[in-house]
Tab-separated table of C-alpha atoms in Angstrom:
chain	number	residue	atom	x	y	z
Z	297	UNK	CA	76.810	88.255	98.638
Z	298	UNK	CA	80.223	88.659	99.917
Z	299	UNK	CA	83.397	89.877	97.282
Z	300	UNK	CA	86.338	87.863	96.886
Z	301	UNK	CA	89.469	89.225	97.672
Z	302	UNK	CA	91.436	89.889	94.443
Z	303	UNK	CA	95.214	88.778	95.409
Z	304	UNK	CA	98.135	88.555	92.746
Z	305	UNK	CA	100.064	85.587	92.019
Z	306	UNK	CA	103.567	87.174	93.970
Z	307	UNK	CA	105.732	85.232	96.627
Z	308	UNK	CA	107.095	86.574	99.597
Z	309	UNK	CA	110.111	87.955	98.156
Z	310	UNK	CA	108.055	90.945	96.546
Z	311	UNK	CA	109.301	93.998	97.172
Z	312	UNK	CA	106.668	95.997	97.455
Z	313	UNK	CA	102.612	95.699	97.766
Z	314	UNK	CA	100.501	96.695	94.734
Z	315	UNK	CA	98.986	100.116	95.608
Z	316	UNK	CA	96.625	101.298	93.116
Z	317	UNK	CA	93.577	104.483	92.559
Z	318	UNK	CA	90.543	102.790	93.416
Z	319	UNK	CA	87.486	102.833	90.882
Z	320	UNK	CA	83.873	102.312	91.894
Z	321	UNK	CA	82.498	99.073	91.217
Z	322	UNK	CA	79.286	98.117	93.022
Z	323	UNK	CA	79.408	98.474	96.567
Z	324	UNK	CA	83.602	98.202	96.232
Z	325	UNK	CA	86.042	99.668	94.936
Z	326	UNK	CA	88.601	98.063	92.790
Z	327	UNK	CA	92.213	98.588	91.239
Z	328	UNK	CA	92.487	101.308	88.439
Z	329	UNK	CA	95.669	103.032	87.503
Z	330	UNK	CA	98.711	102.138	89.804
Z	331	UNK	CA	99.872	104.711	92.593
Z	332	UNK	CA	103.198	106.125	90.908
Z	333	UNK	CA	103.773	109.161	93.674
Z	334	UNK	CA	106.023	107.942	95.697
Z	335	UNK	CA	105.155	109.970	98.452
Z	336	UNK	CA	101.926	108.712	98.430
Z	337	UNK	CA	102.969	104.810	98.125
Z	338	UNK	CA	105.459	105.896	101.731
Z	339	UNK	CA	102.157	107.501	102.942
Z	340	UNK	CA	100.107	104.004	102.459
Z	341	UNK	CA	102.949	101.941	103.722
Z	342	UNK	CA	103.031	104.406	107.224
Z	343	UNK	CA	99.256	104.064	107.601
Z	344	UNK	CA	99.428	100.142	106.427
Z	345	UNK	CA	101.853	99.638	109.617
Z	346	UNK	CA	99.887	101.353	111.941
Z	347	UNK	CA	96.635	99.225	110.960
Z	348	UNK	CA	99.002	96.440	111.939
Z	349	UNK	CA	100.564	97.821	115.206
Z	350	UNK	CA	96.651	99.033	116.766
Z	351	UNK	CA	95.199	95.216	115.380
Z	352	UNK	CA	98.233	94.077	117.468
Z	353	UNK	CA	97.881	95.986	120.483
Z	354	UNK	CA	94.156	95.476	120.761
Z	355	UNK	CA	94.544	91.596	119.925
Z	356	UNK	CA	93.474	90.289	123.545
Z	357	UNK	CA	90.555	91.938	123.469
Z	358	UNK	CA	89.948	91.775	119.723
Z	359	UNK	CA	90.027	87.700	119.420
Z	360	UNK	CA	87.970	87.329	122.555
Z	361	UNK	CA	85.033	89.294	122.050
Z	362	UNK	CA	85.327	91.160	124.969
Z	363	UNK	CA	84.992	94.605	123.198
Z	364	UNK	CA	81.192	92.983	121.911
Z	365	UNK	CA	80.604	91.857	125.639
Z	366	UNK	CA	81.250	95.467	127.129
Z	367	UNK	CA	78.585	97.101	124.503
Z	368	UNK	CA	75.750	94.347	125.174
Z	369	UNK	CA	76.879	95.037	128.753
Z	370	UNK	CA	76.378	98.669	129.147
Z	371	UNK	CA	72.898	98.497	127.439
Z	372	UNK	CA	71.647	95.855	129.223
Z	373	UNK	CA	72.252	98.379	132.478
Z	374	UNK	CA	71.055	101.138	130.610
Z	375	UNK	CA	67.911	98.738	129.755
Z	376	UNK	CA	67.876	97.640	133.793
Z	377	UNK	CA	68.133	101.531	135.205
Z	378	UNK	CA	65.461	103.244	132.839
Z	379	UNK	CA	62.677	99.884	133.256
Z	380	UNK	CA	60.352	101.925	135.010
Z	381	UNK	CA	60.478	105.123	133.403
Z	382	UNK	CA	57.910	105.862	130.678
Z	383	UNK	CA	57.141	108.407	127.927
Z	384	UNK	CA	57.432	108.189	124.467
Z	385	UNK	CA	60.911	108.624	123.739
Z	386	UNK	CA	61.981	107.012	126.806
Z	387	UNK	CA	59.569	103.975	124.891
Z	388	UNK	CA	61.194	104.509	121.597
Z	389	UNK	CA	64.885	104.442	123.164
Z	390	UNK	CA	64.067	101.317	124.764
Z	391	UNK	CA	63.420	99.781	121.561
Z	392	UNK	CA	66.556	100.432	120.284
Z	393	UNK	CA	68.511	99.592	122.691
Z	394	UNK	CA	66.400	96.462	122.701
Z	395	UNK	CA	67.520	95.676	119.030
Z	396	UNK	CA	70.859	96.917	118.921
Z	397	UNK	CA	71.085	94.225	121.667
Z	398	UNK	CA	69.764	91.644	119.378
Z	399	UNK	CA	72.125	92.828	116.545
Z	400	UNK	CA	75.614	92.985	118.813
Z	401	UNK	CA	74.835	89.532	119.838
Z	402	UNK	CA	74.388	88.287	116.343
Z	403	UNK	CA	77.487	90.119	115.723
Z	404	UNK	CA	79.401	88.595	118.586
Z	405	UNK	CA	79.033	85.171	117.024
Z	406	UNK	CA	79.719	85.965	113.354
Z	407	UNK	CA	82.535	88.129	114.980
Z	408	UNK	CA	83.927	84.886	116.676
Z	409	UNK	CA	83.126	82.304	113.762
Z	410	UNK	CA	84.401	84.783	110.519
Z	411	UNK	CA	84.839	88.305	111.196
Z	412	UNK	CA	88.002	87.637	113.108
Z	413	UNK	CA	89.879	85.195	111.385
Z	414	UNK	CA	89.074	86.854	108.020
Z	415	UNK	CA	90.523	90.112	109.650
Z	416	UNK	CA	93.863	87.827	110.594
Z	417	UNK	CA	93.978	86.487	107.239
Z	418	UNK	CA	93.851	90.233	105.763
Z	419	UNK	CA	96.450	91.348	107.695
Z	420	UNK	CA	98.599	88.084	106.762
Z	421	UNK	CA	98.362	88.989	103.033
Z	422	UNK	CA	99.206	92.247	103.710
Z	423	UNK	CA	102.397	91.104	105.109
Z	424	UNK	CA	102.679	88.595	101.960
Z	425	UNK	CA	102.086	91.579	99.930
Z	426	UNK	CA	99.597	89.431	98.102
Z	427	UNK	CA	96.237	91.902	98.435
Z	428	UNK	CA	95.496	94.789	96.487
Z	429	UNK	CA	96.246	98.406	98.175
Z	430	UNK	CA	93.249	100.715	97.149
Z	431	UNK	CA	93.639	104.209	97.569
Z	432	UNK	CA	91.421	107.570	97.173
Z	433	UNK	CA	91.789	110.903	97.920
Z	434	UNK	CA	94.608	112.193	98.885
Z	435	UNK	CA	94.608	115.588	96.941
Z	436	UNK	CA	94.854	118.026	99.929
Z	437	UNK	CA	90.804	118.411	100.014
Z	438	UNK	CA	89.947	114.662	100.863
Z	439	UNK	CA	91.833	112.767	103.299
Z	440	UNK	CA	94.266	109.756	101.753
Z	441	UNK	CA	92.106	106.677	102.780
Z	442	UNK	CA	93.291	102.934	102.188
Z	443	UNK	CA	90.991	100.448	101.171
Z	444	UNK	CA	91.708	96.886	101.762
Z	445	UNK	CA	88.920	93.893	101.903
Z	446	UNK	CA	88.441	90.039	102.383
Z	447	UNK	CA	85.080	88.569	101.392
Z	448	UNK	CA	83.335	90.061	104.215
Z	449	UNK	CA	85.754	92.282	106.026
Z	450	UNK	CA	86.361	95.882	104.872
Z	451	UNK	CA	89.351	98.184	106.511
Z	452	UNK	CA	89.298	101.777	105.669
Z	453	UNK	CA	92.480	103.484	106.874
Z	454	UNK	CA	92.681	107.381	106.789
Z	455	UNK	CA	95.138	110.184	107.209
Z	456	UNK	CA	92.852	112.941	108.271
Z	457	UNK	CA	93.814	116.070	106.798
Z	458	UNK	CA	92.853	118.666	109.574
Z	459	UNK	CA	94.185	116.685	112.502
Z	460	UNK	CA	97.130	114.666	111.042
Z	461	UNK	CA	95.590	111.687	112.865
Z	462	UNK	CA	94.974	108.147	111.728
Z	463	UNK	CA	91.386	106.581	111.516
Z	464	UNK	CA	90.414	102.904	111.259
Z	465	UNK	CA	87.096	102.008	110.645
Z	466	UNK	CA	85.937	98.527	109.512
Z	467	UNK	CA	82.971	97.115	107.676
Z	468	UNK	CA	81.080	94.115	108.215
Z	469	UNK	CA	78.697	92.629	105.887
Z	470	UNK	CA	75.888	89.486	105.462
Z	471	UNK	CA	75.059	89.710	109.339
Z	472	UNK	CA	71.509	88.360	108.492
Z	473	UNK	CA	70.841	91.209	105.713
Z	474	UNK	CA	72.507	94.170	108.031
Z	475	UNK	CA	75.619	95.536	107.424
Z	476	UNK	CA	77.985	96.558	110.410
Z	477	UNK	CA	80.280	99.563	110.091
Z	478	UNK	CA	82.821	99.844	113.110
Z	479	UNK	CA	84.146	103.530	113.414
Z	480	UNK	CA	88.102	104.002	114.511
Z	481	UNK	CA	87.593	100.535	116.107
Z	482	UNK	CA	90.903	100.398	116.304
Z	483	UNK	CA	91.758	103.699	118.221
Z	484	UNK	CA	94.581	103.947	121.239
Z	485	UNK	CA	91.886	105.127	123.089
Z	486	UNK	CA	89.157	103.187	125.380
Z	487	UNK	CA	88.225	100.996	122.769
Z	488	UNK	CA	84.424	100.879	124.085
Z	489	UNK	CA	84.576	104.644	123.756
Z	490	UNK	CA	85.759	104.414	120.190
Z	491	UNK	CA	83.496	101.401	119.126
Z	492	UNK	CA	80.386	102.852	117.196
Z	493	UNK	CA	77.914	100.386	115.569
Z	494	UNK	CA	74.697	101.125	113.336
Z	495	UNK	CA	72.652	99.177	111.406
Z	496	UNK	CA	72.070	99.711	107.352
C-alpha cells in the first residue's frame, strides 16, 4: 500500500523548504527533529538542485520511456545470440533474463501511467517548498542522503563521502507485489549504463 506524501500547509512565498532528521517508520522514514546546521540545510539545498538539473537534462528520454525500451532491448539480443547455447547456467541465465523482461515491461507501463507524473509532481512541490526534506547521515562516517517521496515514488539523493560525488537512486513500489529500485538513474553518464533494476 502506497504512503501519502506528508506536505505542509505553506504558499509559494516560503522561504525555505522544511528539512528535517528522518526517523524510521515502517518501510519510510519520516520527519523528527528539524535540521538546524546550516551547513547541512546549504548541503540539502546543493544536492536538491542537482536532483532537479539531471531530472531536467534526462527529461526526453525520461517521459518517453526510451531508457525502459533500451534495457528490454539489449536482453532481448542477449536472449536472440545465446538461443542455442545450453548448460545449466547458460539455462538459469536465460530465465532471468526471461523475467526481468517480463518485469521491465510491466514497469514500462506503470512507468508511463504513474511513475512519471508522480516523479513531476515531486519535483513541483519541491519547488513549492511544500514536501518534507528528510535527511540522514551526514556525520563524516555515512554519506548525507536526502529522502523525499510521493505515494509511490522514492528519491534518495547522496553526497558520497569518499568521492565527493552525487548519487540518485529512485524507488518504485506496488509493481504487481515487486518493488523496483533504480540505482544513480539519474547519472550524467550513459543512462543505460547507469540504470540498474532488481526485483524484491
Amino acid at each position: 500500500m502506497g504512503v501519502e506524501v506528508k506536505t505542509q500547509p505553506v504558499g509559494l512565498g516560503l522561504a525555505k523548504p522544511r528539512i528535517c532528521w528522518g526517523v524510521r517508520r515502517g518501510k519510510r522514514l519520516v520527519c523528527g527533529e528539524p535540521v538546524t546546521d546550516e551547513a547541512i540545510i546549504e548541503e540539502v539545498k546543493r544536492l536538491i538542485e542537482e536532483l532537479k538539473r539531471r531530472i531536467e537534462r534526462h527529461r526526453d528520454k525520461l517521459g518517453s520511456a526510451a531508457f525502459i525500451d533500451e534495457l528490454i532491448n539489449l536482453l532481448e539480443r542477449w536472449l536472440e545470440e545465446h538461443k542455442n547455447d545450453k548448460g545449466k547456467k547458460i539455462k538459469e541465465a536465460k530465465k532471468i533474463a526471461r523475467k526481468m523482461i517480463k518485469l521491465l515491461r510491466k514497469l514500462r507501463r506503470r512507468w508511463v501511467e504513474e511513475y512519471w507524473k508522480q516523479l513531476l509532481e515531486l519535483i513541483e512541490m519541491l519547488k513549492r517548498n511544500a514536501i518534507d526534506v528528510i535527511v540522514t547521515g551526514g556525520n563524516g562516517e555515512k554519506s548525507l542522503m536526502v529522502h523525499i517521496y510521493n505515494r509511490e515514488v522514492a528519491v534518495k539523493v547522496a553526497r558520497v563521502t569518499k568521492s565527493g560525488g552525487v548519487a540518485i537512486s529512485l524507488s518504485l513500489s506496488k509493481l504487481d507485489g515487486d518493488d523496483i529500485k533504480i540505482a544513480n538513474t539519474f547519472s550524467d553518464k550513459e543512462l543505460l549504463k547507469a540504470f540498474n533494476t532488481a526485483g524484491k
